[in-house]
PDB file of C-alpha atoms in Angstrom:
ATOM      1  CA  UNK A   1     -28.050  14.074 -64.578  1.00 45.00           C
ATOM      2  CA  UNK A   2     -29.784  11.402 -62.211  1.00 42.00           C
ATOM      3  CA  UNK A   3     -31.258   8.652 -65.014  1.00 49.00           C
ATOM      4  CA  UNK A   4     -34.366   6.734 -64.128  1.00 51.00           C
ATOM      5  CA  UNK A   5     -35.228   3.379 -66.495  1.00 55.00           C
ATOM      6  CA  UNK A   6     -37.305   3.831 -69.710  1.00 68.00           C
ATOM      7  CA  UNK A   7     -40.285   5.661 -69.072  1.00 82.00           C
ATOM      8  CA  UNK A   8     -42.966   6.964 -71.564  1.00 86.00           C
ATOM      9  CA  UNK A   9     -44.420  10.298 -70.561  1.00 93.00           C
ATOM     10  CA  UNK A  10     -47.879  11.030 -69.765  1.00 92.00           C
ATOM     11  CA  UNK A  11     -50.608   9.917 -72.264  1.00 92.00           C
ATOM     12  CA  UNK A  12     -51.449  13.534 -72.774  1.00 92.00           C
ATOM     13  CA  UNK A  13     -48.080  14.725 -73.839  1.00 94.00           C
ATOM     14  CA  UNK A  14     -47.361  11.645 -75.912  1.00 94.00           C
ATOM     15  CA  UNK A  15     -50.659  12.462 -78.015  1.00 94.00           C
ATOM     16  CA  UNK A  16     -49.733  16.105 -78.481  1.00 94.00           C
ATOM     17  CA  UNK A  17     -45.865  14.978 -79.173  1.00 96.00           C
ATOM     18  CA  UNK A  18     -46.690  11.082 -80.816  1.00 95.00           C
ATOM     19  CA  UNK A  19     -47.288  13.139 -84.623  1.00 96.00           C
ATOM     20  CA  UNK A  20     -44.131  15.693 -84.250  1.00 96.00           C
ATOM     21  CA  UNK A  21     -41.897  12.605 -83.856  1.00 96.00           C
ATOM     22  CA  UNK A  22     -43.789  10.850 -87.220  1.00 96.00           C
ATOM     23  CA  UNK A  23     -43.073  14.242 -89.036  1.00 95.00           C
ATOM     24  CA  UNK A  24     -40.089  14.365 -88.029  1.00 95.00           C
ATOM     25  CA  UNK A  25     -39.292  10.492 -89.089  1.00 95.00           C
ATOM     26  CA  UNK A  26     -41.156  11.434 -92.328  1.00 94.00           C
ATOM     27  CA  UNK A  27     -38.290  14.083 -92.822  1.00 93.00           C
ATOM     28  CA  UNK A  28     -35.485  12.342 -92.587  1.00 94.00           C
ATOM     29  CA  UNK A  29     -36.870   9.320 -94.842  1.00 94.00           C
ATOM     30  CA  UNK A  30     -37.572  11.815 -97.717  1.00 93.00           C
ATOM     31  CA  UNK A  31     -33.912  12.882 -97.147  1.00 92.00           C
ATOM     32  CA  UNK A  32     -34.113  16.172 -95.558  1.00 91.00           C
ATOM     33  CA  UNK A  33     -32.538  17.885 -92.071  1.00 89.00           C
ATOM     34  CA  UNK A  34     -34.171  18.106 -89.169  1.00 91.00           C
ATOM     35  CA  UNK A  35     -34.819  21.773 -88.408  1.00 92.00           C
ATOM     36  CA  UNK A  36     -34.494  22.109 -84.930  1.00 93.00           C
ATOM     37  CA  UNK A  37     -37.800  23.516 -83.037  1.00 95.00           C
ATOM     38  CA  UNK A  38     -39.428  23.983 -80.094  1.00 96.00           C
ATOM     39  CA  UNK A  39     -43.190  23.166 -79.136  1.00 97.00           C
ATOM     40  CA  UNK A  40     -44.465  24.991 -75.992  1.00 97.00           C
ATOM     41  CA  UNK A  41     -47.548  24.161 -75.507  1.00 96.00           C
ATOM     42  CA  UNK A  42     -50.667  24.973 -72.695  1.00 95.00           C
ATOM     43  CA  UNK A  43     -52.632  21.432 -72.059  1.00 92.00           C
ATOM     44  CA  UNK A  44     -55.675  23.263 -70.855  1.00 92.00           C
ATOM     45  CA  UNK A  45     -56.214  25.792 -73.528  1.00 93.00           C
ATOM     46  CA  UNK A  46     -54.807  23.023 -76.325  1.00 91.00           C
ATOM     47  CA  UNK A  47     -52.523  26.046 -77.663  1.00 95.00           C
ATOM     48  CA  UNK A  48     -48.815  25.017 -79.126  1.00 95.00           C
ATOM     49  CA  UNK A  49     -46.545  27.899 -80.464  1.00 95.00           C
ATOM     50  CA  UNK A  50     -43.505  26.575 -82.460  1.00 96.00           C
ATOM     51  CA  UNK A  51     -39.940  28.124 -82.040  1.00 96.00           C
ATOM     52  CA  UNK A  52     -37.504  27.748 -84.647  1.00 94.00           C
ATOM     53  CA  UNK A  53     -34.390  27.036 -82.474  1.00 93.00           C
ATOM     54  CA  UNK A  54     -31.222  28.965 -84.444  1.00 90.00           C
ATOM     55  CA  UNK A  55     -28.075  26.683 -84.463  1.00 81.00           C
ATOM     56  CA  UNK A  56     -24.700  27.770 -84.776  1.00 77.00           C
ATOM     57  CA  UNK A  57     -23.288  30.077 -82.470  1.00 82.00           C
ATOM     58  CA  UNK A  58     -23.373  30.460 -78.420  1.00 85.00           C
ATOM     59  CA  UNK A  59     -25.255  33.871 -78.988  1.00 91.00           C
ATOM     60  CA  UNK A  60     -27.983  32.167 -81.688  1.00 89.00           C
ATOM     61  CA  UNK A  61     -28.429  29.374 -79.224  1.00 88.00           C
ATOM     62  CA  UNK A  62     -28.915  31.689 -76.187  1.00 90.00           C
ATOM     63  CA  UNK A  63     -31.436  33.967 -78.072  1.00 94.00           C
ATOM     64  CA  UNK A  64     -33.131  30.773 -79.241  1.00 93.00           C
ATOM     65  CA  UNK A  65     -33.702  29.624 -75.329  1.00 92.00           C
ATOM     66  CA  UNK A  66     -35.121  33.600 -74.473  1.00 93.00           C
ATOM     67  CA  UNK A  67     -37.074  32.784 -77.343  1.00 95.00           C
ATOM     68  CA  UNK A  68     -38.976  29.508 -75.817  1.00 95.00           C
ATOM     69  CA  UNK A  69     -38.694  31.197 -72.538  1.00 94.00           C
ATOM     70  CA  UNK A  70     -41.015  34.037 -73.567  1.00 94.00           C
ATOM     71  CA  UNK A  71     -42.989  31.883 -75.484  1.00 96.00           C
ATOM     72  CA  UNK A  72     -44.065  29.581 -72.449  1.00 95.00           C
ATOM     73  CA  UNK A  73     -44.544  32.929 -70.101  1.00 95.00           C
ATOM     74  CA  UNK A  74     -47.115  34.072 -72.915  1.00 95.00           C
ATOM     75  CA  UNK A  75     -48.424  30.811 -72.999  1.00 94.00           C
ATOM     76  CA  UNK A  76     -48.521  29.822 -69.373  1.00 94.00           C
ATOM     77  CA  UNK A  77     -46.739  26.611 -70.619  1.00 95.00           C
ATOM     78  CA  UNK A  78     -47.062  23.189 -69.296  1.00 94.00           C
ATOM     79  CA  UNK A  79     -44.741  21.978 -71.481  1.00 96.00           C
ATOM     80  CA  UNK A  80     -41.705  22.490 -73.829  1.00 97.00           C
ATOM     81  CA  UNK A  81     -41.019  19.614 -76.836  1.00 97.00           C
ATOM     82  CA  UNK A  82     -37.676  19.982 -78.581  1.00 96.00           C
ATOM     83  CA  UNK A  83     -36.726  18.385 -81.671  1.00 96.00           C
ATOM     84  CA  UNK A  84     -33.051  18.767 -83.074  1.00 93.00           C
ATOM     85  CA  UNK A  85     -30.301  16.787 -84.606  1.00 91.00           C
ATOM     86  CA  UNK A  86     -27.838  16.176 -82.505  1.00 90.00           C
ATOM     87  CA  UNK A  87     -23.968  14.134 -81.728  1.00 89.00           C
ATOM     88  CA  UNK A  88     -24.343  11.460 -78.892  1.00 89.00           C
ATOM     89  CA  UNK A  89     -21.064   8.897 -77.686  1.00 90.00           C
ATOM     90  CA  UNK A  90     -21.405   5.397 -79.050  1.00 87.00           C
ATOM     91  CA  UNK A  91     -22.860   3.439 -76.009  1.00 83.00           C
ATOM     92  CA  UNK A  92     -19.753   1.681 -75.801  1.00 90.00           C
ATOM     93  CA  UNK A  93     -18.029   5.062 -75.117  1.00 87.00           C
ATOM     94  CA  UNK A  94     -20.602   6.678 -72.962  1.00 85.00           C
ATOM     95  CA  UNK A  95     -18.179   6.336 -69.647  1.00 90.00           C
ATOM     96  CA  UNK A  96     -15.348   8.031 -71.688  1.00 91.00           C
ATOM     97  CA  UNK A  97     -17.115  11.122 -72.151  1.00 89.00           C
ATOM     98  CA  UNK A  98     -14.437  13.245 -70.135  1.00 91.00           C
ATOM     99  CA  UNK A  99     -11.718  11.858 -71.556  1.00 93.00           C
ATOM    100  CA  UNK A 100     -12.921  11.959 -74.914  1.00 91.00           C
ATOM    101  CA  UNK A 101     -13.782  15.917 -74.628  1.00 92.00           C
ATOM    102  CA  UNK A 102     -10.439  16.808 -73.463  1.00 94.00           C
ATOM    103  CA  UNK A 103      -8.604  14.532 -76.519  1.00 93.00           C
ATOM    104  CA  UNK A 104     -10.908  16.135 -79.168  1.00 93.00           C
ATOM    105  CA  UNK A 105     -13.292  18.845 -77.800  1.00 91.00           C
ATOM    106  CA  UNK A 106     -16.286  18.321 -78.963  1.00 88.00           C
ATOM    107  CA  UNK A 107     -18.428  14.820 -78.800  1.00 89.00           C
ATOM    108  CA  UNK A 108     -18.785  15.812 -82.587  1.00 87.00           C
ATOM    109  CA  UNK A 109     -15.206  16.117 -83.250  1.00 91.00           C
ATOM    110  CA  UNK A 110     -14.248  12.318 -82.078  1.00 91.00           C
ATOM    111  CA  UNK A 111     -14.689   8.978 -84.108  1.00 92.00           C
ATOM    112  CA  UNK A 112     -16.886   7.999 -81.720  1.00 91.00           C
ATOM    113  CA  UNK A 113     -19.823  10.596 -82.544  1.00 91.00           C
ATOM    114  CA  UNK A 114     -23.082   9.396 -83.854  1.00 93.00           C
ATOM    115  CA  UNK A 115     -25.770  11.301 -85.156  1.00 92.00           C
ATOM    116  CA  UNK A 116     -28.849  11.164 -83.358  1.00 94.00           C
ATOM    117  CA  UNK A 117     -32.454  12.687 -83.059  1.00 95.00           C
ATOM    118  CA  UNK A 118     -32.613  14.527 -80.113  1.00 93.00           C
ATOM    119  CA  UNK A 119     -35.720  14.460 -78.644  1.00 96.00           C
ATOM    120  CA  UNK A 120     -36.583  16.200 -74.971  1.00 95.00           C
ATOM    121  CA  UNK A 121     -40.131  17.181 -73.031  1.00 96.00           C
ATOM    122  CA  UNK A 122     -40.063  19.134 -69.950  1.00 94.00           C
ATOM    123  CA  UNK A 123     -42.551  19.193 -67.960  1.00 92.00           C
ATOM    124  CA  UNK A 124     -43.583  20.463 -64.356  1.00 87.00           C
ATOM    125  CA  UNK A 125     -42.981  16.922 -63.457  1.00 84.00           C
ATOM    126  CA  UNK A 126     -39.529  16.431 -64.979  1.00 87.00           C
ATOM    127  CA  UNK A 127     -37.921  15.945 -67.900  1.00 92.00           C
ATOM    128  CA  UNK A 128     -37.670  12.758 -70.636  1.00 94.00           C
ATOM    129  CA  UNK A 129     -35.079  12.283 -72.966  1.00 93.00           C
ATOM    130  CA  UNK A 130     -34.410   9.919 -76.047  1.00 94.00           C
ATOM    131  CA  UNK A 131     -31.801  10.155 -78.150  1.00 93.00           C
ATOM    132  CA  UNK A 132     -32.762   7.651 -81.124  1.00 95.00           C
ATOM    133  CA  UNK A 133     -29.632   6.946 -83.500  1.00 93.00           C
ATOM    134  CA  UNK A 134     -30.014   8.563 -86.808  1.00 94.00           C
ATOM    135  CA  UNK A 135     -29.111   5.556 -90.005  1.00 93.00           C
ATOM    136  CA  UNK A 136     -28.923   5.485 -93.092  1.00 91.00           C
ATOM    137  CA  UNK A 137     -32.558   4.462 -94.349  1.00 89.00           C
ATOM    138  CA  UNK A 138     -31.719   1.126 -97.119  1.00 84.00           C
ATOM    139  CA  UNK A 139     -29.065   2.023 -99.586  1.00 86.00           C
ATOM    140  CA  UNK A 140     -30.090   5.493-100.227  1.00 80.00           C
ATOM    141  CA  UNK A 141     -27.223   7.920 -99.582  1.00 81.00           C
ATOM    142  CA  UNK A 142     -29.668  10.961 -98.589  1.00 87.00           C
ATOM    143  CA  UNK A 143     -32.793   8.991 -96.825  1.00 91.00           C
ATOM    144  CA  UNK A 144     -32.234   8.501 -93.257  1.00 93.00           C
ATOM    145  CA  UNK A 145     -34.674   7.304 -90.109  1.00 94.00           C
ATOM    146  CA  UNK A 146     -34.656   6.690 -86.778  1.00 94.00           C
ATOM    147  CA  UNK A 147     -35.479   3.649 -84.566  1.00 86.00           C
ATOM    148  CA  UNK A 148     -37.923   3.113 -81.691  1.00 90.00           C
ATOM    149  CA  UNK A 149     -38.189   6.141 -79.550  1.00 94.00           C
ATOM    150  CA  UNK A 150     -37.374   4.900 -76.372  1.00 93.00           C
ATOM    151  CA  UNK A 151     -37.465   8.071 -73.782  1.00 94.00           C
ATOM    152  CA  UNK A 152     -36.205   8.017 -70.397  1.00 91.00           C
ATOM    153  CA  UNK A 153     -36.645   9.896 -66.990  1.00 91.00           C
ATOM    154  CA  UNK A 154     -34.792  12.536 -65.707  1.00 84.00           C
ATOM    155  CA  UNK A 155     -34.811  14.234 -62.374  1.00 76.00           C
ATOM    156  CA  UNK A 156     -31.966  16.541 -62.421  1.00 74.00           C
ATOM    157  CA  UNK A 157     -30.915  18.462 -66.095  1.00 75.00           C
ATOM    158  CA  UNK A 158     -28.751  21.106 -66.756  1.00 77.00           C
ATOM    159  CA  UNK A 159     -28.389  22.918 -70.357  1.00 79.00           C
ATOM    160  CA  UNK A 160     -29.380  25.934 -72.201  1.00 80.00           C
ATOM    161  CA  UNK A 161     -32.313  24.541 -73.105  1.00 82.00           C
ATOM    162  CA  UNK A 162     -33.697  23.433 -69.911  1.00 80.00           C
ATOM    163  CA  UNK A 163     -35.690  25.085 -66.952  1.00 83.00           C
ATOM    164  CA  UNK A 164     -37.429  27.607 -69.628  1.00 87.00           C
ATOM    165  CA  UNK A 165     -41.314  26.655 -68.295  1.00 89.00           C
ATOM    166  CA  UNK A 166     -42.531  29.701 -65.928  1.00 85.00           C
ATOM    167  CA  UNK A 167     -42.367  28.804 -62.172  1.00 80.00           C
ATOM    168  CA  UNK A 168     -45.370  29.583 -60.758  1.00 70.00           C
ATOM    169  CA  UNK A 169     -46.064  29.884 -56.968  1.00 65.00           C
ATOM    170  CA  UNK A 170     -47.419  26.601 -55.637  1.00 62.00           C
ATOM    171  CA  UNK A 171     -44.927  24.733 -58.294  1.00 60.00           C
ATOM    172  CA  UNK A 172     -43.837  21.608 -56.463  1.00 59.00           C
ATOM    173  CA  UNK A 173     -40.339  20.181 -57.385  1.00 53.00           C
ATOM    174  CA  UNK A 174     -40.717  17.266 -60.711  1.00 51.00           C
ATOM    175  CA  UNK A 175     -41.676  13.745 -59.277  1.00 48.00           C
ATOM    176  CA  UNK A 176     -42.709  11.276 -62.079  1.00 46.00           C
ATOM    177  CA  UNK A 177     -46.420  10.872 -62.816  1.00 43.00           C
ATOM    178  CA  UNK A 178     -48.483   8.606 -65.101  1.00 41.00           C
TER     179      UNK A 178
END
């Protein structure tokens, strides 16, 4: 993955996406999970069709990704907004990631895991990421919040959950736009 500095997307997505990222602040401060969905949305026809995205296992997470795949060919998607909880490195750990997965597996596994809001737009353009840390909101032991959503860039992504907009002839590969 080839990181760019802190960029905001596009006014139009952040106006469409600006409100799921309150809601799902507005979660987590009345003490509940994030259920992890998908928004694909059509900017022309103003249509958004939300996927539940199924956690657990390889084969739940691979159905989940046909699922928002199918949903943006139906759509003619411009974009795809996922929302999920997620384990990050500690930033002071970030350039141990290899070593770290070999000692213990999993990112989630280690001390060094953090819980974090996982927040990612694709877009014909590219993709941005943030990754907000997810804390304890005062002394409550079951309200939690996140920080200032500060998304970033991305040129090349690999995952399950990426590349699921339709290609359509004329596509030209992502360069930033604002």
């Amino acid at each position: 993955m080839i990181e760019a500095p802190i960029s905001m997307p596009p006014q139009a997505y952040m106006e469409i996406i600006g409100p799921l990222i309150e809601k799902a602040r507005e979660f987590l401060e009345n003490g509940q999970q994030l259920q992890a969905f998908a928004f694909v949305g059509n900017l022309t026809s103003n249509q958004i069709i939300p996927v539940t995205i199924q956690p657990g296992s390889d084969e739940n997470k691979d159905r989940s990704a046909r699922e928002i795949h199918s949903a943006a060919l139906v759509l003619e998607a411009d974009f795809v907004f996922a929302i999920m909880e997620a384990w990050s490195l500690r930033p002071d750990k970030l350039m141990q990631t290899d070593a770290i997965l070999d000692k213990y597996g999993s990112i989630g596994a280690s001390p060094y895991a953090i819980d974090v809001c996982s927040l990612t737009l694709e877009t014909k353009r590219g993709v941005w990421v943030a990754q907000p840390q997810i804390k304890p909101k005062g002394i409550s032991k079951k309200k939690r919040t996140i920080g200032k959503v500060e998304f970033r860039y991305y040129t090349e992504v690999e995952g399950r959950f990426m590349h699921l907009l339709p290609v359509k002839e004329g596509d030209e590969p992502p360069t930033i736009l604002h």
